[in-house]
PDB file of C-alpha atoms in Angstrom:
ATOM      1  CA  UNK A   1       0.206  -7.553  -0.579  1.00  0.00           C
ATOM      2  CA  UNK A   2       0.613  -5.044   2.128  1.00  0.00           C
ATOM      3  CA  UNK A   3       0.110  -1.730   1.420  1.00  0.00           C
ATOM      4  CA  UNK A   4       1.888   1.624   2.616  1.00  0.00           C
ATOM      5  CA  UNK A   5       0.164   1.610   6.241  1.00  0.00           C
ATOM      6  CA  UNK A   6       1.395  -1.878   6.782  1.00  0.00           C
ATOM      7  CA  UNK A   7       4.536  -1.319   5.817  1.00  0.00           C
ATOM      8  CA  UNK A   8       4.658   1.899   7.875  1.00  0.00           C
ATOM      9  CA  UNK A   9       3.655  -0.419  11.041  1.00  0.00           C
ATOM     10  CA  UNK A  10       6.358  -2.641  10.027  1.00  0.00           C
ATOM     11  CA  UNK A  11       9.030   0.394  10.218  1.00  0.00           C
ATOM     12  CA  UNK A  12       7.861   1.732  13.412  1.00  0.00           C
ATOM     13  CA  UNK A  13       7.962  -1.870  15.321  1.00  0.00           C
ATOM     14  CA  UNK A  14      11.376  -2.178  13.784  1.00  0.00           C
ATOM     15  CA  UNK A  15      12.824   1.427  14.643  1.00  0.00           C
ATOM     16  CA  UNK A  16      14.535  -0.118  18.228  1.00  0.00           C
ATOM     17  CA  UNK A  17      16.820  -1.880  15.886  1.00  0.00           C
ATOM     18  CA  UNK A  18      18.423   1.439  14.520  1.00  0.00           C
ATOM     19  CA  UNK A  19      22.265   1.465  15.638  1.00  0.00           C
ATOM     20  CA  UNK A  20      22.140  -2.206  16.214  1.00  0.00           C
ATOM     21  CA  UNK A  21      25.139  -4.502  14.738  1.00  0.00           C
ATOM     22  CA  UNK A  22      23.776  -7.590  12.719  1.00  0.00           C
ATOM     23  CA  UNK A  23      25.704 -10.422  14.547  1.00  0.00           C
ATOM     24  CA  UNK A  24      24.362 -13.587  12.448  1.00  0.00           C
ATOM     25  CA  UNK A  25      22.473 -13.916   9.067  1.00  0.00           C
ATOM     26  CA  UNK A  26      20.596 -17.018   7.745  1.00  0.00           C
ATOM     27  CA  UNK A  27      17.878 -18.199   5.604  1.00  0.00           C
ATOM     28  CA  UNK A  28      17.384 -19.280   2.214  1.00  0.00           C
ATOM     29  CA  UNK A  29      17.960 -16.333   0.173  1.00  0.00           C
ATOM     30  CA  UNK A  30      20.147 -16.113  -2.766  1.00  0.00           C
ATOM     31  CA  UNK A  31      21.980 -13.022  -1.597  1.00  0.00           C
ATOM     32  CA  UNK A  32      25.278 -12.888  -0.439  1.00  0.00           C
ATOM     33  CA  UNK A  33      24.438 -13.038   3.187  1.00  0.00           C
ATOM     34  CA  UNK A  34      28.057 -12.522   4.160  1.00  0.00           C
ATOM     35  CA  UNK A  35      27.726  -9.062   3.250  1.00  0.00           C
ATOM     36  CA  UNK A  36      25.272  -8.268   6.121  1.00  0.00           C
ATOM     37  CA  UNK A  37      27.579  -9.621   8.745  1.00  0.00           C
ATOM     38  CA  UNK A  38      29.009  -6.910  10.960  1.00  0.00           C
ATOM     39  CA  UNK A  39      27.031  -4.259   9.313  1.00  0.00           C
ATOM     40  CA  UNK A  40      24.963  -1.643  11.512  1.00  0.00           C
ATOM     41  CA  UNK A  41      21.468  -0.556  10.615  1.00  0.00           C
ATOM     42  CA  UNK A  42      22.114   3.173  10.024  1.00  0.00           C
ATOM     43  CA  UNK A  43      18.075   3.788   9.611  1.00  0.00           C
ATOM     44  CA  UNK A  44      14.759   1.593   9.086  1.00  0.00           C
ATOM     45  CA  UNK A  45      12.755   3.114   6.570  1.00  0.00           C
ATOM     46  CA  UNK A  46      10.211   2.426   4.064  1.00  0.00           C
ATOM     47  CA  UNK A  47       8.992   3.782   0.615  1.00  0.00           C
ATOM     48  CA  UNK A  48       5.282   2.842  -0.479  1.00  0.00           C
ATOM     49  CA  UNK A  49       5.309  -0.923  -0.215  1.00  0.00           C
ATOM     50  CA  UNK A  50       9.392  -1.368   0.190  1.00  0.00           C
ATOM     51  CA  UNK A  51      10.478  -1.724   3.752  1.00  0.00           C
ATOM     52  CA  UNK A  52      14.006  -0.521   3.640  1.00  0.00           C
ATOM     53  CA  UNK A  53      17.075  -1.350   5.836  1.00  0.00           C
ATOM     54  CA  UNK A  54      19.701   1.353   5.413  1.00  0.00           C
ATOM     55  CA  UNK A  55      23.269   0.000   6.442  1.00  0.00           C
ATOM     56  CA  UNK A  56      26.774   0.943   6.536  1.00  0.00           C
ATOM     57  CA  UNK A  57      27.666   1.299   2.672  1.00  0.00           C
ATOM     58  CA  UNK A  58      24.679  -1.078   1.835  1.00  0.00           C
ATOM     59  CA  UNK A  59      20.830  -1.032   1.970  1.00  0.00           C
ATOM     60  CA  UNK A  60      18.272  -4.261   2.007  1.00  0.00           C
ATOM     61  CA  UNK A  61      15.240  -3.943   0.206  1.00  0.00           C
ATOM     62  CA  UNK A  62      12.278  -6.167   1.037  1.00  0.00           C
ATOM     63  CA  UNK A  63       9.030  -6.575  -0.606  1.00  0.00           C
ATOM     64  CA  UNK A  64       6.313  -9.023   0.619  1.00  0.00           C
ATOM     65  CA  UNK A  65       4.920  -9.947  -2.589  1.00  0.00           C
ATOM     66  CA  UNK A  66       1.657 -11.780  -2.358  1.00  0.00           C
ATOM     67  CA  UNK A  67       2.478 -14.085   0.397  1.00  0.00           C
ATOM     68  CA  UNK A  68       5.158 -12.852   2.445  1.00  0.00           C
ATOM     69  CA  UNK A  69       5.329 -12.041   6.400  1.00  0.00           C
ATOM     70  CA  UNK A  70       8.019 -11.187   9.040  1.00  0.00           C
ATOM     71  CA  UNK A  71       8.471 -11.906  12.498  1.00  0.00           C
ATOM     72  CA  UNK A  72      10.161  -9.520  15.285  1.00  0.00           C
ATOM     73  CA  UNK A  73      11.575 -11.560  18.372  1.00  0.00           C
ATOM     74  CA  UNK A  74       9.799 -15.055  17.238  1.00  0.00           C
ATOM     75  CA  UNK A  75      10.050 -16.943  14.095  1.00  0.00           C
ATOM     76  CA  UNK A  76       7.096 -19.144  11.988  1.00  0.00           C
ATOM     77  CA  UNK A  77       7.266 -22.907  11.846  1.00  0.00           C
ATOM     78  CA  UNK A  78       8.566 -22.721   8.153  1.00  0.00           C
ATOM     79  CA  UNK A  79      12.247 -21.684   6.400  1.00  0.00           C
ATOM     80  CA  UNK A  80      12.901 -17.807   6.911  1.00  0.00           C
ATOM     81  CA  UNK A  81      13.803 -16.177   3.620  1.00  0.00           C
ATOM     82  CA  UNK A  82      16.503 -13.962   5.712  1.00  0.00           C
ATOM     83  CA  UNK A  83      16.636 -14.038   9.446  1.00  0.00           C
ATOM     84  CA  UNK A  84      18.977 -11.333  10.796  1.00  0.00           C
ATOM     85  CA  UNK A  85      20.378 -11.626  14.054  1.00  0.00           C
ATOM     86  CA  UNK A  86      21.501  -9.556  17.068  1.00  0.00           C
ATOM     87  CA  UNK A  87      23.075  -9.496  20.564  1.00  0.00           C
ATOM     88  CA  UNK A  88      20.485 -10.490  23.207  1.00  0.00           C
ATOM     89  CA  UNK A  89      18.491 -12.938  20.561  1.00  0.00           C
ATOM     90  CA  UNK A  90      16.767 -10.345  18.989  1.00  0.00           C
ATOM     91  CA  UNK A  91      15.898 -10.750  15.488  1.00  0.00           C
ATOM     92  CA  UNK A  92      14.321 -10.009  12.454  1.00  0.00           C
ATOM     93  CA  UNK A  93      12.573 -12.771  10.427  1.00  0.00           C
ATOM     94  CA  UNK A  94      11.483 -12.538   6.735  1.00  0.00           C
ATOM     95  CA  UNK A  95       9.114 -15.084   4.940  1.00  0.00           C
ATOM     96  CA  UNK A  96       8.063 -15.539   1.203  1.00  0.00           C
ATOM     97  CA  UNK A  97       9.697 -12.136   0.408  1.00  0.00           C
ATOM     98  CA  UNK A  98      11.798 -10.471  -2.326  1.00  0.00           C
ATOM     99  CA  UNK A  99      14.917  -9.240  -1.210  1.00  0.00           C
ATOM    100  CA  UNK A 100      17.477  -6.921  -3.140  1.00  0.00           C
ATOM    101  CA  UNK A 101      20.698  -5.104  -1.999  1.00  0.00           C
ATOM    102  CA  UNK A 102      21.052  -1.574  -3.113  1.00  0.00           C
ATOM    103  CA  UNK A 103      24.466  -0.135  -3.692  1.00  0.00           C
ATOM    104  CA  UNK A 104      23.306   3.324  -4.285  1.00  0.00           C
ATOM    105  CA  UNK A 105      22.258   6.050  -1.589  1.00  0.00           C
ATOM    106  CA  UNK A 106      18.584   5.689  -0.881  1.00  0.00           C
ATOM    107  CA  UNK A 107      18.120   9.203  -1.575  1.00  0.00           C
ATOM    108  CA  UNK A 108      19.136   9.067  -5.068  1.00  0.00           C
ATOM    109  CA  UNK A 109      17.072   5.813  -5.678  1.00  0.00           C
ATOM    110  CA  UNK A 110      13.567   6.590  -4.390  1.00  0.00           C
ATOM    111  CA  UNK A 111      11.520   9.438  -5.202  1.00  0.00           C
ATOM    112  CA  UNK A 112      10.111  10.397  -1.760  1.00  0.00           C
ATOM    113  CA  UNK A 113       7.588  12.947  -3.248  1.00  0.00           C
ATOM    114  CA  UNK A 114       5.593   9.935  -4.605  1.00  0.00           C
ATOM    115  CA  UNK A 115       4.999   8.632  -1.283  1.00  0.00           C
ATOM    116  CA  UNK A 116       1.853   8.834  -0.106  1.00  0.00           C
ATOM    117  CA  UNK A 117       2.606   8.688   3.773  1.00  0.00           C
ATOM    118  CA  UNK A 118       6.272  10.453   3.275  1.00  0.00           C
ATOM    119  CA  UNK A 119       7.055  14.201   4.855  1.00  0.00           C
ATOM    120  CA  UNK A 120       8.024  14.995   1.580  1.00  0.00           C
ATOM    121  CA  UNK A 121       4.530  13.780  -0.174  1.00  0.00           C
ATOM    122  CA  UNK A 122       4.099  16.627  -3.059  1.00  0.00           C
ATOM    123  CA  UNK A 123       0.549  16.638  -4.132  1.00  0.00           C
ATOM    124  CA  UNK A 124       1.087  19.128  -6.801  1.00  0.00           C
ATOM    125  CA  UNK A 125       3.614  16.846  -8.152  1.00  0.00           C
ATOM    126  CA  UNK A 126       0.985  14.361  -8.241  1.00  0.00           C
ATOM    127  CA  UNK A 127      -1.520  16.367  -9.999  1.00  0.00           C
ATOM    128  CA  UNK A 128       0.955  17.258 -12.751  1.00  0.00           C
ATOM    129  CA  UNK A 129       1.905  13.867 -13.119  1.00  0.00           C
ATOM    130  CA  UNK A 130      -2.010  12.670 -13.877  1.00  0.00           C
ATOM    131  CA  UNK A 131      -2.560  15.720 -15.951  1.00  0.00           C
ATOM    132  CA  UNK A 132       0.238  14.609 -18.077  1.00  0.00           C
ATOM    133  CA  UNK A 133      -1.463  11.449 -18.808  1.00  0.00           C
ATOM    134  CA  UNK A 134      -5.086  12.468 -19.842  1.00  0.00           C
ATOM    135  CA  UNK A 135      -6.190   8.607 -20.819  1.00  0.00           C
ATOM    136  CA  UNK A 136      -5.071   7.231 -17.514  1.00  0.00           C
ATOM    137  CA  UNK A 137      -7.919   5.615 -15.961  1.00  0.00           C
ATOM    138  CA  UNK A 138      -8.554   6.456 -12.302  1.00  0.00           C
ATOM    139  CA  UNK A 139      -8.173   2.811 -11.677  1.00  0.00           C
ATOM    140  CA  UNK A 140      -4.842   2.667 -13.032  1.00  0.00           C
ATOM    141  CA  UNK A 141      -3.880   5.895 -11.722  1.00  0.00           C
ATOM    142  CA  UNK A 142      -4.308   5.207  -8.059  1.00  0.00           C
ATOM    143  CA  UNK A 143      -2.270   2.168  -8.178  1.00  0.00           C
ATOM    144  CA  UNK A 144       0.602   3.462 -10.123  1.00  0.00           C
ATOM    145  CA  UNK A 145       3.579   3.475  -7.839  1.00  0.00           C
ATOM    146  CA  UNK A 146       5.325   6.409  -9.632  1.00  0.00           C
ATOM    147  CA  UNK A 147       2.555   9.025  -8.336  1.00  0.00           C
ATOM    148  CA  UNK A 148       0.971   7.434  -5.684  1.00  0.00           C
ATOM    149  CA  UNK A 149       3.530   4.965  -3.685  1.00  0.00           C
ATOM    150  CA  UNK A 150       2.075   2.869  -1.307  1.00  0.00           C
ATOM    151  CA  UNK A 151      -1.463   2.702  -2.436  1.00  0.00           C
ATOM    152  CA  UNK A 152      -2.985  -0.625  -3.171  1.00  0.00           C
ATOM    153  CA  UNK A 153      -6.404  -2.149  -4.070  1.00  0.00           C
ATOM    154  CA  UNK A 154      -8.088  -1.508  -0.647  1.00  0.00           C
ATOM    155  CA  UNK A 155      -7.063   2.557  -0.870  1.00  0.00           C
ATOM    156  CA  UNK A 156      -8.031   2.761  -4.510  1.00  0.00           C
ATOM    157  CA  UNK A 157     -11.394   1.086  -4.076  1.00  0.00           C
ATOM    158  CA  UNK A 158     -12.179   3.100  -0.990  1.00  0.00           C
ATOM    159  CA  UNK A 159     -10.867   6.408  -2.432  1.00  0.00           C
ATOM    160  CA  UNK A 160     -12.734   6.363  -5.413  1.00  0.00           C
ATOM    161  CA  UNK A 161     -16.232   5.221  -3.787  1.00  0.00           C
ATOM    162  CA  UNK A 162     -15.369   8.306  -1.017  1.00  0.00           C
ATOM    163  CA  UNK A 163     -14.896  11.027  -3.949  1.00  0.00           C
ATOM    164  CA  UNK A 164     -17.911   9.397  -6.025  1.00  0.00           C
ATOM    165  CA  UNK A 165     -15.707   8.747  -9.155  1.00  0.00           C
ATOM    166  CA  UNK A 166     -16.160   5.485 -11.554  1.00  0.00           C
ATOM    167  CA  UNK A 167     -12.954   3.548 -11.679  1.00  0.00           C
ATOM    168  CA  UNK A 168     -13.227   4.194 -15.455  1.00  0.00           C
ATOM    169  CA  UNK A 169     -13.162   7.647 -15.283  1.00  0.00           C
ATOM    170  CA  UNK A 170     -10.153   9.433 -17.313  1.00  0.00           C
ATOM    171  CA  UNK A 171      -7.534  11.771 -15.712  1.00  0.00           C
ATOM    172  CA  UNK A 172      -8.007  14.670 -18.231  1.00  0.00           C
ATOM    173  CA  UNK A 173     -11.715  14.356 -17.992  1.00  0.00           C
ATOM    174  CA  UNK A 174     -11.510  14.811 -14.270  1.00  0.00           C
ATOM    175  CA  UNK A 175     -12.801  18.358 -12.858  1.00  0.00           C
ATOM    176  CA  UNK A 176      -9.915  20.120 -11.316  1.00  0.00           C
ATOM    177  CA  UNK A 177     -11.508  19.931  -8.043  1.00  0.00           C
ATOM    178  CA  UNK A 178     -12.157  16.179  -8.275  1.00  0.00           C
ATOM    179  CA  UNK A 179      -8.772  15.415  -9.207  1.00  0.00           C
ATOM    180  CA  UNK A 180      -7.607  17.869  -6.398  1.00  0.00           C
ATOM    181  CA  UNK A 181      -9.887  15.328  -4.223  1.00  0.00           C
ATOM    182  CA  UNK A 182      -8.351  12.411  -5.613  1.00  0.00           C
ATOM    183  CA  UNK A 183      -4.864  13.121  -4.741  1.00  0.00           C
ATOM    184  CA  UNK A 184      -5.806  14.710  -1.312  1.00  0.00           C
ATOM    185  CA  UNK A 185      -7.892  11.294  -0.088  1.00  0.00           C
ATOM    186  CA  UNK A 186      -5.261   9.110  -1.455  1.00  0.00           C
ATOM    187  CA  UNK A 187      -3.016  10.275   1.237  1.00  0.00           C
ATOM    188  CA  UNK A 188      -5.788  11.200   3.908  1.00  0.00           C
ATOM    189  CA  UNK A 189      -7.122   7.701   3.301  1.00  0.00           C
ATOM    190  CA  UNK A 190      -3.400   6.178   3.979  1.00  0.00           C
ATOM    191  CA  UNK A 191      -3.139   7.624   7.164  1.00  0.00           C
ATOM    192  CA  UNK A 192      -6.821   6.546   8.408  1.00  0.00           C
ATOM    193  CA  UNK A 193      -6.035   3.007   6.854  1.00  0.00           C
ATOM    194  CA  UNK A 194      -2.897   3.080   9.478  1.00  0.00           C
ATOM    195  CA  UNK A 195      -4.981   4.219  12.608  1.00  0.00           C
ATOM    196  CA  UNK A 196      -7.551   1.604  11.837  1.00  0.00           C
ATOM    197  CA  UNK A 197      -5.261  -1.084  11.149  1.00  0.00           C
ATOM    198  CA  UNK A 198      -3.232  -0.470  14.555  1.00  0.00           C
ATOM    199  CA  UNK A 199      -6.743  -0.597  16.177  1.00  0.00           C
ATOM    200  CA  UNK A 200      -7.635  -3.843  14.507  1.00  0.00           C
ATOM    201  CA  UNK A 201     -11.012  -2.252  12.931  1.00  0.00           C
ATOM    202  CA  UNK A 202      -9.953  -1.345   9.400  1.00  0.00           C
ATOM    203  CA  UNK A 203     -12.341  -3.850   7.486  1.00  0.00           C
ATOM    204  CA  UNK A 204     -15.234  -2.351   9.811  1.00  0.00           C
ATOM    205  CA  UNK A 205     -14.256   0.802   8.135  1.00  0.00           C
ATOM    206  CA  UNK A 206     -14.675  -0.583   4.326  1.00  0.00           C
ATOM    207  CA  UNK A 207     -17.591   1.040   2.323  1.00  0.00           C
ATOM    208  CA  UNK A 208     -16.968  -0.283  -0.686  1.00  0.00           C
ATOM    209  CA  UNK A 209     -13.751  -3.154  -0.794  1.00  0.00           C
ATOM    210  CA  UNK A 210     -15.025  -6.543  -0.747  1.00  0.00           C
ATOM    211  CA  UNK A 211     -18.701  -5.434   0.164  1.00  0.00           C
ATOM    212  CA  UNK A 212     -21.783  -6.275  -1.514  1.00  0.00           C
ATOM    213  CA  UNK A 213     -24.009  -3.301  -1.116  1.00  0.00           C
ATOM    214  CA  UNK A 214     -23.729   0.392  -1.652  1.00  0.00           C
ATOM    215  CA  UNK A 215     -24.090   2.236   1.573  1.00  0.00           C
ATOM    216  CA  UNK A 216     -25.547   4.894  -0.122  1.00  0.00           C
ATOM    217  CA  UNK A 217     -27.764   3.874  -2.545  1.00  0.00           C
ATOM    218  CA  UNK A 218     -28.622   0.698  -0.794  1.00  0.00           C
ATOM    219  CA  UNK A 219     -28.286  -1.491  -4.459  1.00  0.00           C
ATOM    220  CA  UNK A 220     -26.125  -4.107  -5.181  1.00  0.00           C
ATOM    221  CA  UNK A 221     -22.215  -2.948  -5.952  1.00  0.00           C
ATOM    222  CA  UNK A 222     -20.508  -3.825  -9.301  1.00  0.00           C
ATOM    223  CA  UNK A 223     -17.252  -6.019  -9.108  1.00  0.00           C
ATOM    224  CA  UNK A 224     -15.045  -5.993 -12.068  1.00  0.00           C
ATOM    225  CA  UNK A 225     -11.252  -6.335 -13.128  1.00  0.00           C
ATOM    226  CA  UNK A 226     -10.570  -3.526 -14.894  1.00  0.00           C
ATOM    227  CA  UNK A 227      -7.811  -1.253 -16.262  1.00  0.00           C
ATOM    228  CA  UNK A 228      -4.225  -2.119 -17.542  1.00  0.00           C
ATOM    229  CA  UNK A 229      -3.382  -3.549 -13.976  1.00  0.00           C
ATOM    230  CA  UNK A 230      -6.475  -5.582 -14.029  1.00  0.00           C
ATOM    231  CA  UNK A 231      -7.197  -5.512 -10.520  1.00  0.00           C
ATOM    232  CA  UNK A 232     -10.912  -5.962  -9.277  1.00  0.00           C
ATOM    233  CA  UNK A 233     -12.779  -2.861  -8.387  1.00  0.00           C
ATOM    234  CA  UNK A 234     -15.424  -2.815  -6.300  1.00  0.00           C
ATOM    235  CA  UNK A 235     -17.796   0.168  -7.029  1.00  0.00           C
ATOM    236  CA  UNK A 236     -21.332   1.744  -7.366  1.00  0.00           C
ATOM    237  CA  UNK A 237     -22.780   2.234 -10.924  1.00  0.00           C
ATOM    238  CA  UNK A 238     -25.246   4.979  -9.714  1.00  0.00           C
ATOM    239  CA  UNK A 239     -23.474   7.365  -7.415  1.00  0.00           C
ATOM    240  CA  UNK A 240     -19.876   7.035  -8.993  1.00  0.00           C
ATOM    241  CA  UNK A 241     -19.738   9.253 -12.048  1.00  0.00           C
ATOM    242  CA  UNK A 242     -17.996   8.253 -14.839  1.00  0.00           C
ATOM    243  CA  UNK A 243     -16.206  10.952 -16.086  1.00  0.00           C
ATOM    244  CA  UNK A 244     -15.015  10.766 -19.862  1.00  0.00           C
ATOM    245  CA  UNK A 245     -15.533   7.835 -21.988  1.00  0.00           C
ATOM    246  CA  UNK A 246     -12.374   5.625 -22.095  1.00  0.00           C
ATOM    247  CA  UNK A 247     -14.374   2.968 -24.411  1.00  0.00           C
ATOM    248  CA  UNK A 248     -14.034   0.315 -22.083  1.00  0.00           C
ATOM    249  CA  UNK A 249     -17.186  -1.767 -21.197  1.00  0.00           C
ATOM    250  CA  UNK A 250     -17.790  -3.236 -17.507  1.00  0.00           C
ATOM    251  CA  UNK A 251     -17.570  -7.080 -17.312  1.00  0.00           C
ATOM    252  CA  UNK A 252     -18.801  -8.053 -14.072  1.00  0.00           C
ATOM    253  CA  UNK A 253     -16.677 -10.967 -12.615  1.00  0.00           C
ATOM    254  CA  UNK A 254     -17.283 -13.396 -10.037  1.00  0.00           C
ATOM    255  CA  UNK A 255     -15.215 -12.500  -6.722  1.00  0.00           C
ATOM    256  CA  UNK A 256     -15.281 -13.465  -2.967  1.00  0.00           C
ATOM    257  CA  UNK A 257     -16.857 -10.344  -1.247  1.00  0.00           C
ATOM    258  CA  UNK A 258     -17.778  -9.831   2.549  1.00  0.00           C
ATOM    259  CA  UNK A 259     -21.060  -8.764   3.806  1.00  0.00           C
ATOM    260  CA  UNK A 260     -20.888  -5.146   5.323  1.00  0.00           C
ATOM    261  CA  UNK A 261     -19.414  -5.257   8.707  1.00  0.00           C
ATOM    262  CA  UNK A 262     -21.080  -3.745  11.718  1.00  0.00           C
ATOM    263  CA  UNK A 263     -19.837  -0.036  12.422  1.00  0.00           C
ATOM    264  CA  UNK A 264     -17.186   0.022  15.206  1.00  0.00           C
ATOM    265  CA  UNK A 265     -18.493   1.225  18.804  1.00  0.00           C
ATOM    266  CA  UNK A 266     -17.622   4.431  20.179  1.00  0.00           C
ATOM    267  CA  UNK A 267     -15.546   3.159  22.160  1.00  0.00           C
ATOM    268  CA  UNK A 268     -12.145   1.807  21.156  1.00  0.00           C
ATOM    269  CA  UNK A 269     -12.010  -2.312  21.061  1.00  0.00           C
ATOM    270  CA  UNK A 270      -9.254  -3.611  23.683  1.00  0.00           C
ATOM    271  CA  UNK A 271      -7.378  -6.317  21.523  1.00  0.00           C
ATOM    272  CA  UNK A 272      -4.523  -8.254  22.037  1.00  0.00           C
ATOM    273  CA  UNK A 273      -0.951  -6.403  21.325  1.00  0.00           C
ATOM    274  CA  UNK A 274      -0.409  -5.516  17.572  1.00  0.00           C
ATOM    275  CA  UNK A 275       1.050  -8.614  15.862  1.00  0.00           C
ATOM    276  CA  UNK A 276       0.298  -8.188  12.176  1.00  0.00           C
ATOM    277  CA  UNK A 277       1.169  -5.308   9.609  1.00  0.00           C
ATOM    278  CA  UNK A 278       1.632  -6.344   6.206  1.00  0.00           C
ATOM    279  CA  UNK A 279      -2.018  -7.825   5.479  1.00  0.00           C
ATOM    280  CA  UNK A 280      -8.257   2.832   4.006  1.00  0.00           C
ATOM    281  CA  UNK A 281     -25.384  12.323  -5.813  1.00  0.00           C
ATOM    282  CA  UNK A 282     -24.583  12.398  -9.398  1.00  0.00           C
ATOM    283  CA  UNK A 283     -26.326  10.462 -11.740  1.00  0.00           C
ATOM    284  CA  UNK A 284     -24.874   7.304 -13.028  1.00  0.00           C
ATOM    285  CA  UNK A 285     -24.850   8.385 -16.793  1.00  0.00           C
ATOM    286  CA  UNK A 286     -21.224   8.734 -18.206  1.00  0.00           C
ATOM    287  CA  UNK A 287     -20.209  12.758 -18.003  1.00  0.00           C
ATOM    288  CA  UNK A 288     -17.962  13.955 -20.756  1.00  0.00           C
ATOM    289  CA  UNK A 289     -14.764  16.212 -20.365  1.00  0.00           C
ATOM    290  CA  UNK A 290     -15.794  18.807 -17.875  1.00  0.00           C
ATOM    291  CA  UNK A 291      12.926  -3.116  21.987  1.00  0.00           C
ATOM    292  CA  UNK A 292      11.766  -6.337  21.701  1.00  0.00           C
ATOM    293  CA  UNK A 293       8.708  -5.686  19.829  1.00  0.00           C
ATOM    294  CA  UNK A 294       6.679  -8.656  18.701  1.00  0.00           C
ATOM    295  CA  UNK A 295       5.038  -8.644  15.476  1.00  0.00           C
ATOM    296  CA  UNK A 296       4.250  -9.980  12.206  1.00  0.00           C
ATOM    297  CA  UNK A 297       3.096  -8.778   8.770  1.00  0.00           C
ATOM    298  CA  UNK A 298       0.041 -10.280   6.411  1.00  0.00           C
ATOM    299  CA  UNK A 299       0.283 -11.214   3.331  1.00  0.00           C
ATOM    300  CA  UNK A 300       1.199  -8.198   0.526  1.00  0.00           C
ATOM    301  CA  UNK A 301      -0.430  -7.830  -3.249  1.00  0.00           C
ATOM    302  CA  UNK A 302       1.635  -8.665  -6.026  1.00  0.00           C
ATOM    303  CA  UNK A 303       5.234  -7.336  -6.973  1.00  0.00           C
ATOM    304  CA  UNK A 304       6.022  -3.686  -7.489  1.00  0.00           C
ATOM    305  CA  UNK A 305       4.923  -2.246 -10.494  1.00  0.00           C
ATOM    306  CA  UNK A 306       7.768   0.020 -10.552  1.00  0.00           C
ATOM    307  CA  UNK A 307      10.209   1.914  -8.273  1.00  0.00           C
ATOM    308  CA  UNK A 308      10.053   5.583  -8.676  1.00  0.00           C
ATOM    309  CA  UNK A 309      13.225   6.914  -9.167  1.00  0.00           C
ATOM    310  CA  UNK A 310      14.429  10.886  -8.975  1.00  0.00           C
ATOM    311  CA  UNK A 311      13.963  12.440 -12.221  1.00  0.00           C
ATOM    312  CA  UNK A 312      16.269  14.567 -14.107  1.00  0.00           C
ATOM    313  CA  UNK A 313      15.734  18.237 -13.756  1.00  0.00           C
TER     314      UNK A 313
END
């Protein structure tokens, strides 16, 4: 599943379609395709892992699930879930994706303060929501789309490694400066992810995700499926501090990992034009509470756990 930065890349690539009218609609979607014909694209937007086409009187949400992809002004050799055609032969094609019509205004459906890549991102609100759930594990907190919309497993693993926090730490046990750092780095890493993805060097910057050795301690990293989300965590038991005691044991699992990639050269590597988006020391002892763009999207991670909605005052 693509994480938020990959959806932002798609949003940027699809911007030239704003103001254009849909002339043709095809695909094997169960949605009423006739509802899209003749509608103008008012805005191309994103929220977390959701790609959004805001139309006249309607919106279309695209989620890429585990294996979804897209093509702009070109096609794959497989049936499209949805193909939108425009004048001049331009088209937007989505494959193996979840599609949904949204009848209400997007601003009444989505909480933009929760999107880590939104201009309206509110770190104070994120901290407040985390403090209200003291038993929430760090590995689950970063994947909660109501708090960190757009954060996926890559950002989760890399942020926790960067701030030296064990994935089984609890929110209530994190010292205030550490909680602040977790929230800040979720957004910071998302924007670094975006730039590295555009430069085709994202994997070269991974320190923990799918790696085998801790670059700080030079010891093997641990790999385990943790938390209620049961997603794989890659972490170091020595330099990532476990704050609090959630009473959860680490049961290592056999997961495919990759050897550490060579560090990127100082000069940016020249690559082919962008064509993909949807796929960033303390002791180990437990501490107690203290136009015609052409592009395609890589495969995404799992259906959205939840869609954040505006809360009543």
